[in-house]
Amino acid sequence: MKRITVLCVALLGILTGLNAQCTITLLNGKTISTADFRYDSVLNLLEYKGMKGGQQKLRLLDGSEVFSVSNVSNVETVIYKPQDAEQFSTFEMRFVVQGESAAYKDYKPVWPFLAGFAVGYGSMLMPVNPMLGLCLPIAYNVGISFAKPCDAYVLKHYPTQASDELFVYGYKQHGKTKILKRSIFGSVAGIAAGLGTLFVMSRVN
């Protein structure tokens, strides 16, 4: 019985070791799980194994994009170092990254895509040259690049962290990026749909 118990514990340990992953935390809040990594402090490059097409391939990351790396034992090594007094300290950046990470995982606004689609679609149906009509979605996306999640939104979804200015700053920064990306994607889709509508209309007429 004891022998069986020992074997079970040993097997569990082996399986845990096989499933254990290292974690790379980027400054934009994204985390990458990898079986192994190697950091070159001289070149400031991080080499890790990433999955692509079902196969592991070596990938490189610029150290300036990385906040920290954690090994399979969850021991963290911070890569980030402020380059001047105007940048966040390592202590401050940790909270900023936590905000970025929260927005990366949870902030999924639909309105930027819908609004971008409406602007892109409408611009193609305006009674002007289509090339001139493209100015509207471009101008719209320039304006939307300043939009970000409001304080009320952060307070509603993260009441505990809402009083942390660094967390809120990180959340808003990543949220701002997501809004712009979804707006651009929506605008492109709207323009394509508008051109398709114009083509159908021209064939009917």
PDB file of C-alpha atoms in Angstrom:
ATOM      1  CA  MET A   1       0.000   0.000   0.000  1.00  0.00           C
ATOM      2  CA  LYS A   2       2.828   2.361   0.942  1.00  0.00           C
ATOM      3  CA  ARG A   3       4.589   1.539  -2.319  1.00  0.00           C
ATOM      4  CA  ILE A   4       1.462   2.410  -4.317  1.00  0.00           C
ATOM      5  CA  THR A   5       1.114   5.710  -2.432  1.00  0.00           C
ATOM      6  CA  VAL A   6       4.754   6.608  -3.120  1.00  0.00           C
ATOM      7  CA  LEU A   7       4.327   5.785  -6.806  1.00  0.00           C
ATOM      8  CA  CYS A   8       1.176   7.945  -7.027  1.00  0.00           C
ATOM      9  CA  VAL A   9       2.942  10.886  -5.371  1.00  0.00           C
ATOM     10  CA  ALA A  10       5.935  10.486  -7.673  1.00  0.00           C
ATOM     11  CA  LEU A  11       3.685  10.312 -10.743  1.00  0.00           C
ATOM     12  CA  LEU A  12       1.803  13.412  -9.619  1.00  0.00           C
ATOM     13  CA  GLY A  13       5.078  15.240  -9.176  1.00  0.00           C
ATOM     14  CA  ILE A  14       6.216  14.255 -12.678  1.00  0.00           C
ATOM     15  CA  LEU A  15       2.912  15.357 -14.228  1.00  0.00           C
ATOM     16  CA  THR A  16       3.043  18.664 -12.353  1.00  0.00           C
ATOM     17  CA  GLY A  17       6.571  19.221 -13.600  1.00  0.00           C
ATOM     18  CA  LEU A  18       5.539  18.475 -17.180  1.00  0.00           C
ATOM     19  CA  ASN A  19       2.621  20.901 -16.988  1.00  0.00           C
ATOM     20  CA  ALA A  20       4.587  23.645 -15.237  1.00  0.00           C
ATOM     21  CA  GLN A  21       5.125  26.707 -17.364  1.00  0.00           C
ATOM     22  CA  CYS A  22       7.308  29.776 -17.182  1.00  0.00           C
ATOM     23  CA  THR A  23       5.518  33.107 -17.508  1.00  0.00           C
ATOM     24  CA  ILE A  24       6.594  36.225 -19.379  1.00  0.00           C
ATOM     25  CA  THR A  25       4.744  39.411 -18.404  1.00  0.00           C
ATOM     26  CA  LEU A  26       4.851  42.186 -20.994  1.00  0.00           C
ATOM     27  CA  LEU A  27       4.515  45.888 -20.295  1.00  0.00           C
ATOM     28  CA  ASN A  28       1.249  45.964 -22.269  1.00  0.00           C
ATOM     29  CA  GLY A  29      -0.325  43.543 -19.790  1.00  0.00           C
ATOM     30  CA  LYS A  30      -0.119  40.431 -21.956  1.00  0.00           C
ATOM     31  CA  THR A  31       1.305  37.259 -20.415  1.00  0.00           C
ATOM     32  CA  ILE A  32       3.041  34.509 -22.370  1.00  0.00           C
ATOM     33  CA  SER A  33       3.370  30.938 -21.113  1.00  0.00           C
ATOM     34  CA  THR A  34       6.453  29.088 -22.281  1.00  0.00           C
ATOM     35  CA  ALA A  35       8.306  25.893 -21.473  1.00  0.00           C
ATOM     36  CA  ASP A  36      11.632  27.708 -21.269  1.00  0.00           C
ATOM     37  CA  PHE A  37      13.295  31.096 -21.772  1.00  0.00           C
ATOM     38  CA  ARG A  38      16.727  32.685 -21.789  1.00  0.00           C
ATOM     39  CA  TYR A  39      17.445  36.361 -21.157  1.00  0.00           C
ATOM     40  CA  ASP A  40      20.556  38.049 -22.572  1.00  0.00           C
ATOM     41  CA  SER A  41      21.141  41.110 -20.399  1.00  0.00           C
ATOM     42  CA  VAL A  42      23.912  42.422 -22.678  1.00  0.00           C
ATOM     43  CA  LEU A  43      21.751  42.482 -25.824  1.00  0.00           C
ATOM     44  CA  ASN A  44      18.569  43.005 -23.778  1.00  0.00           C
ATOM     45  CA  LEU A  45      16.849  40.174 -25.672  1.00  0.00           C
ATOM     46  CA  LEU A  46      14.565  37.465 -24.340  1.00  0.00           C
ATOM     47  CA  GLU A  47      14.509  34.147 -26.163  1.00  0.00           C
ATOM     48  CA  TYR A  48      11.602  31.796 -25.497  1.00  0.00           C
ATOM     49  CA  LYS A  49       9.793  28.829 -27.011  1.00  0.00           C
ATOM     50  CA  GLY A  50       6.413  29.705 -28.486  1.00  0.00           C
ATOM     51  CA  MET A  51       3.793  27.540 -30.166  1.00  0.00           C
ATOM     52  CA  LYS A  52       3.101  28.057 -33.868  1.00  0.00           C
ATOM     53  CA  GLY A  53       1.209  25.600 -36.052  1.00  0.00           C
ATOM     54  CA  GLY A  54       1.266  23.020 -33.268  1.00  0.00           C
ATOM     55  CA  GLN A  55       5.069  23.171 -33.049  1.00  0.00           C
ATOM     56  CA  GLN A  56       7.403  24.911 -30.639  1.00  0.00           C
ATOM     57  CA  LYS A  57       9.554  27.580 -32.246  1.00  0.00           C
ATOM     58  CA  LEU A  58      12.165  29.906 -30.779  1.00  0.00           C
ATOM     59  CA  ARG A  59      11.042  33.514 -30.603  1.00  0.00           C
ATOM     60  CA  LEU A  60      12.753  36.728 -29.590  1.00  0.00           C
ATOM     61  CA  LEU A  61      11.426  39.636 -27.565  1.00  0.00           C
ATOM     62  CA  ASP A  62      13.048  43.010 -27.059  1.00  0.00           C
ATOM     63  CA  GLY A  63      13.714  43.392 -23.343  1.00  0.00           C
ATOM     64  CA  SER A  64      12.161  46.869 -23.473  1.00  0.00           C
ATOM     65  CA  GLU A  65       8.753  45.180 -24.002  1.00  0.00           C
ATOM     66  CA  VAL A  66       9.066  42.936 -20.943  1.00  0.00           C
ATOM     67  CA  PHE A  67       8.251  43.693 -17.332  1.00  0.00           C
ATOM     68  CA  SER A  68       9.266  40.391 -15.734  1.00  0.00           C
ATOM     69  CA  VAL A  69       9.782  36.664 -16.201  1.00  0.00           C
ATOM     70  CA  SER A  70       8.839  33.873 -13.780  1.00  0.00           C
ATOM     71  CA  ASN A  71      10.336  30.377 -13.833  1.00  0.00           C
ATOM     72  CA  VAL A  72       8.471  27.104 -13.236  1.00  0.00           C
ATOM     73  CA  SER A  73       8.864  27.606  -9.471  1.00  0.00           C
ATOM     74  CA  ASN A  74       7.103  30.981  -9.853  1.00  0.00           C
ATOM     75  CA  VAL A  75      10.246  32.886  -8.882  1.00  0.00           C
ATOM     76  CA  GLU A  76      10.003  36.272 -10.590  1.00  0.00           C
ATOM     77  CA  THR A  77      12.865  38.240 -12.146  1.00  0.00           C
ATOM     78  CA  VAL A  78      12.056  41.828 -13.100  1.00  0.00           C
ATOM     79  CA  ILE A  79      13.524  42.855 -16.472  1.00  0.00           C
ATOM     80  CA  TYR A  80      12.068  46.361 -16.591  1.00  0.00           C
ATOM     81  CA  LYS A  81      14.396  49.190 -15.627  1.00  0.00           C
ATOM     82  CA  PRO A  82      13.413  52.880 -15.910  1.00  0.00           C
ATOM     83  CA  GLN A  83      15.747  54.716 -18.266  1.00  0.00           C
ATOM     84  CA  ASP A  84      15.263  58.165 -16.743  1.00  0.00           C
ATOM     85  CA  ALA A  85      13.598  59.939 -13.838  1.00  0.00           C
ATOM     86  CA  GLU A  86      10.442  60.629 -15.875  1.00  0.00           C
ATOM     87  CA  GLN A  87       9.618  56.937 -16.312  1.00  0.00           C
ATOM     88  CA  PHE A  88       7.741  54.874 -13.748  1.00  0.00           C
ATOM     89  CA  SER A  89       9.862  53.184 -11.120  1.00  0.00           C
ATOM     90  CA  THR A  90       9.850  49.385 -10.996  1.00  0.00           C
ATOM     91  CA  PHE A  91       7.508  49.530  -8.003  1.00  0.00           C
ATOM     92  CA  GLU A  92       5.092  51.877  -9.810  1.00  0.00           C
ATOM     93  CA  MET A  93       5.237  49.984 -13.108  1.00  0.00           C
ATOM     94  CA  ARG A  94       4.071  46.799 -11.395  1.00  0.00           C
ATOM     95  CA  PHE A  95       0.706  48.438 -10.641  1.00  0.00           C
ATOM     96  CA  VAL A  96       0.503  49.979 -14.118  1.00  0.00           C
ATOM     97  CA  VAL A  97       1.060  46.530 -15.652  1.00  0.00           C
ATOM     98  CA  GLN A  98      -1.639  45.069 -13.400  1.00  0.00           C
ATOM     99  CA  GLY A  99      -4.060  47.629 -14.835  1.00  0.00           C
ATOM    100  CA  GLU A 100      -2.913  46.891 -18.378  1.00  0.00           C
ATOM    101  CA  SER A 101      -3.327  43.169 -17.740  1.00  0.00           C
ATOM    102  CA  ALA A 102      -6.866  43.630 -16.397  1.00  0.00           C
ATOM    103  CA  ALA A 103      -7.860  45.599 -19.505  1.00  0.00           C
ATOM    104  CA  TYR A 104      -6.142  43.076 -21.772  1.00  0.00           C
ATOM    105  CA  LYS A 105      -8.201  40.230 -20.299  1.00  0.00           C
ATOM    106  CA  ASP A 106     -11.535  41.845 -19.515  1.00  0.00           C
ATOM    107  CA  TYR A 107     -12.107  45.060 -21.489  1.00  0.00           C
ATOM    108  CA  LYS A 108     -14.028  44.093 -24.635  1.00  0.00           C
ATOM    109  CA  PRO A 109     -15.942  47.132 -25.917  1.00  0.00           C
ATOM    110  CA  VAL A 110     -18.285  46.547 -28.870  1.00  0.00           C
ATOM    111  CA  TRP A 111     -19.227  50.152 -29.569  1.00  0.00           C
ATOM    112  CA  PRO A 112     -15.921  51.158 -31.233  1.00  0.00           C
ATOM    113  CA  PHE A 113     -16.395  48.485 -33.916  1.00  0.00           C
ATOM    114  CA  LEU A 114     -20.063  49.390 -34.474  1.00  0.00           C
ATOM    115  CA  ALA A 115     -19.359  53.128 -34.619  1.00  0.00           C
ATOM    116  CA  GLY A 116     -16.349  52.599 -36.898  1.00  0.00           C
ATOM    117  CA  PHE A 117     -18.402  50.352 -39.175  1.00  0.00           C
ATOM    118  CA  ALA A 118     -21.188  52.950 -39.405  1.00  0.00           C
ATOM    119  CA  VAL A 119     -18.726  55.735 -40.249  1.00  0.00           C
ATOM    120  CA  GLY A 120     -16.864  53.607 -42.813  1.00  0.00           C
ATOM    121  CA  TYR A 121     -20.056  52.352 -44.434  1.00  0.00           C
ATOM    122  CA  GLY A 122     -21.681  55.779 -44.525  1.00  0.00           C
ATOM    123  CA  SER A 123     -18.594  57.424 -45.992  1.00  0.00           C
ATOM    124  CA  MET A 124     -18.789  55.183 -49.057  1.00  0.00           C
ATOM    125  CA  LEU A 125     -22.464  56.051 -49.676  1.00  0.00           C
ATOM    126  CA  MET A 126     -21.961  59.798 -49.495  1.00  0.00           C
ATOM    127  CA  PRO A 127     -22.587  61.618 -52.817  1.00  0.00           C
ATOM    128  CA  VAL A 128     -18.899  62.446 -53.217  1.00  0.00           C
ATOM    129  CA  ASN A 129     -15.857  60.783 -54.730  1.00  0.00           C
ATOM    130  CA  PRO A 130     -15.095  57.597 -52.696  1.00  0.00           C
ATOM    131  CA  MET A 131     -11.488  58.759 -52.258  1.00  0.00           C
ATOM    132  CA  LEU A 132     -12.784  61.963 -50.686  1.00  0.00           C
ATOM    133  CA  GLY A 133     -15.200  59.923 -48.589  1.00  0.00           C
ATOM    134  CA  LEU A 134     -12.227  58.072 -47.039  1.00  0.00           C
ATOM    135  CA  CYS A 135     -11.286  61.286 -45.258  1.00  0.00           C
ATOM    136  CA  LEU A 136     -14.267  60.833 -42.920  1.00  0.00           C
ATOM    137  CA  PRO A 137     -13.247  57.484 -41.336  1.00  0.00           C
ATOM    138  CA  ILE A 138      -9.627  58.657 -41.173  1.00  0.00           C
ATOM    139  CA  ALA A 139     -10.641  61.828 -39.324  1.00  0.00           C
ATOM    140  CA  TYR A 140     -12.989  59.810 -37.108  1.00  0.00           C
ATOM    141  CA  ASN A 141     -10.234  57.397 -36.059  1.00  0.00           C
ATOM    142  CA  VAL A 142      -7.842  60.242 -35.360  1.00  0.00           C
ATOM    143  CA  GLY A 143     -10.449  61.618 -32.975  1.00  0.00           C
ATOM    144  CA  ILE A 144     -11.285  58.238 -31.424  1.00  0.00           C
ATOM    145  CA  SER A 145      -7.598  57.672 -30.629  1.00  0.00           C
ATOM    146  CA  PHE A 146      -8.112  59.951 -27.606  1.00  0.00           C
ATOM    147  CA  ALA A 147     -11.040  57.912 -26.227  1.00  0.00           C
ATOM    148  CA  LYS A 148     -10.478  55.634 -23.227  1.00  0.00           C
ATOM    149  CA  PRO A 149     -12.511  53.907 -20.496  1.00  0.00           C
ATOM    150  CA  CYS A 150     -14.029  56.393 -18.068  1.00  0.00           C
ATOM    151  CA  ASP A 151     -13.477  56.443 -14.304  1.00  0.00           C
ATOM    152  CA  ALA A 152     -17.041  55.249 -13.685  1.00  0.00           C
ATOM    153  CA  TYR A 153     -16.408  52.130 -15.798  1.00  0.00           C
ATOM    154  CA  VAL A 154     -13.245  51.257 -13.872  1.00  0.00           C
ATOM    155  CA  LEU A 155     -14.996  51.900 -10.550  1.00  0.00           C
ATOM    156  CA  LYS A 156     -17.895  49.625 -11.508  1.00  0.00           C
ATOM    157  CA  HIS A 157     -15.733  46.699 -12.614  1.00  0.00           C
ATOM    158  CA  TYR A 158     -12.752  47.164 -10.259  1.00  0.00           C
ATOM    159  CA  PRO A 159     -14.055  48.892  -7.094  1.00  0.00           C
ATOM    160  CA  THR A 160     -11.058  47.765  -5.034  1.00  0.00           C
ATOM    161  CA  GLN A 161      -8.405  49.022  -7.466  1.00  0.00           C
ATOM    162  CA  ALA A 162     -10.287  52.143  -8.624  1.00  0.00           C
ATOM    163  CA  SER A 163      -8.535  54.248  -5.975  1.00  0.00           C
ATOM    164  CA  ASP A 164      -5.113  53.169  -7.261  1.00  0.00           C
ATOM    165  CA  GLU A 165      -4.083  55.838  -9.774  1.00  0.00           C
ATOM    166  CA  LEU A 166      -1.380  53.637 -11.308  1.00  0.00           C
ATOM    167  CA  PHE A 167      -3.759  50.715 -11.874  1.00  0.00           C
ATOM    168  CA  VAL A 168      -6.351  53.048 -13.405  1.00  0.00           C
ATOM    169  CA  TYR A 169      -3.706  54.656 -15.620  1.00  0.00           C
ATOM    170  CA  GLY A 170      -2.599  51.250 -16.936  1.00  0.00           C
ATOM    171  CA  TYR A 171      -6.193  50.130 -17.482  1.00  0.00           C
ATOM    172  CA  LYS A 172      -7.066  53.278 -19.408  1.00  0.00           C
ATOM    173  CA  GLN A 173      -3.920  53.107 -21.546  1.00  0.00           C
ATOM    174  CA  HIS A 174      -4.635  49.565 -22.679  1.00  0.00           C
ATOM    175  CA  GLY A 175      -8.337  50.309 -23.020  1.00  0.00           C
ATOM    176  CA  LYS A 176      -7.449  53.260 -25.254  1.00  0.00           C
ATOM    177  CA  THR A 177      -5.429  50.973 -27.530  1.00  0.00           C
ATOM    178  CA  LYS A 178      -8.277  48.455 -27.743  1.00  0.00           C
ATOM    179  CA  ILE A 179     -10.823  51.160 -28.620  1.00  0.00           C
ATOM    180  CA  LEU A 180      -8.655  52.457 -31.471  1.00  0.00           C
ATOM    181  CA  LYS A 181      -7.895  48.993 -32.869  1.00  0.00           C
ATOM    182  CA  ARG A 182     -11.561  47.959 -32.858  1.00  0.00           C
ATOM    183  CA  SER A 183     -12.610  51.275 -34.370  1.00  0.00           C
ATOM    184  CA  ILE A 184     -10.104  50.903 -37.234  1.00  0.00           C
ATOM    185  CA  PHE A 185     -11.195  47.311 -37.829  1.00  0.00           C
ATOM    186  CA  GLY A 186     -14.840  48.401 -37.872  1.00  0.00           C
ATOM    187  CA  SER A 187     -14.072  51.266 -40.263  1.00  0.00           C
ATOM    188  CA  VAL A 188     -12.270  48.962 -42.687  1.00  0.00           C
ATOM    189  CA  ALA A 189     -15.151  46.468 -42.542  1.00  0.00           C
ATOM    190  CA  GLY A 190     -17.630  49.299 -43.084  1.00  0.00           C
ATOM    191  CA  ILE A 191     -15.716  50.645 -46.078  1.00  0.00           C
ATOM    192  CA  ALA A 192     -15.602  47.160 -47.610  1.00  0.00           C
ATOM    193  CA  ALA A 193     -19.349  46.722 -47.035  1.00  0.00           C
ATOM    194  CA  GLY A 194     -20.011  50.175 -48.492  1.00  0.00           C
ATOM    195  CA  LEU A 195     -17.984  49.431 -51.608  1.00  0.00           C
ATOM    196  CA  GLY A 196     -19.834  46.127 -51.932  1.00  0.00           C
ATOM    197  CA  THR A 197     -23.168  47.968 -51.703  1.00  0.00           C
ATOM    198  CA  LEU A 198     -22.070  50.460 -54.363  1.00  0.00           C
ATOM    199  CA  PHE A 199     -21.029  47.600 -56.635  1.00  0.00           C
ATOM    200  CA  VAL A 200     -24.398  45.857 -56.229  1.00  0.00           C
ATOM    201  CA  MET A 201     -26.250  49.122 -56.828  1.00  0.00           C
ATOM    202  CA  SER A 202     -24.261  49.804 -60.001  1.00  0.00           C
ATOM    203  CA  ARG A 203     -25.051  46.334 -61.356  1.00  0.00           C
ATOM    204  CA  VAL A 204     -28.755  46.782 -60.609  1.00  0.00           C
ATOM    205  CA  ASN A 205     -28.869  50.161 -62.321  1.00  0.00           C
TER     206      ASN A 205
END
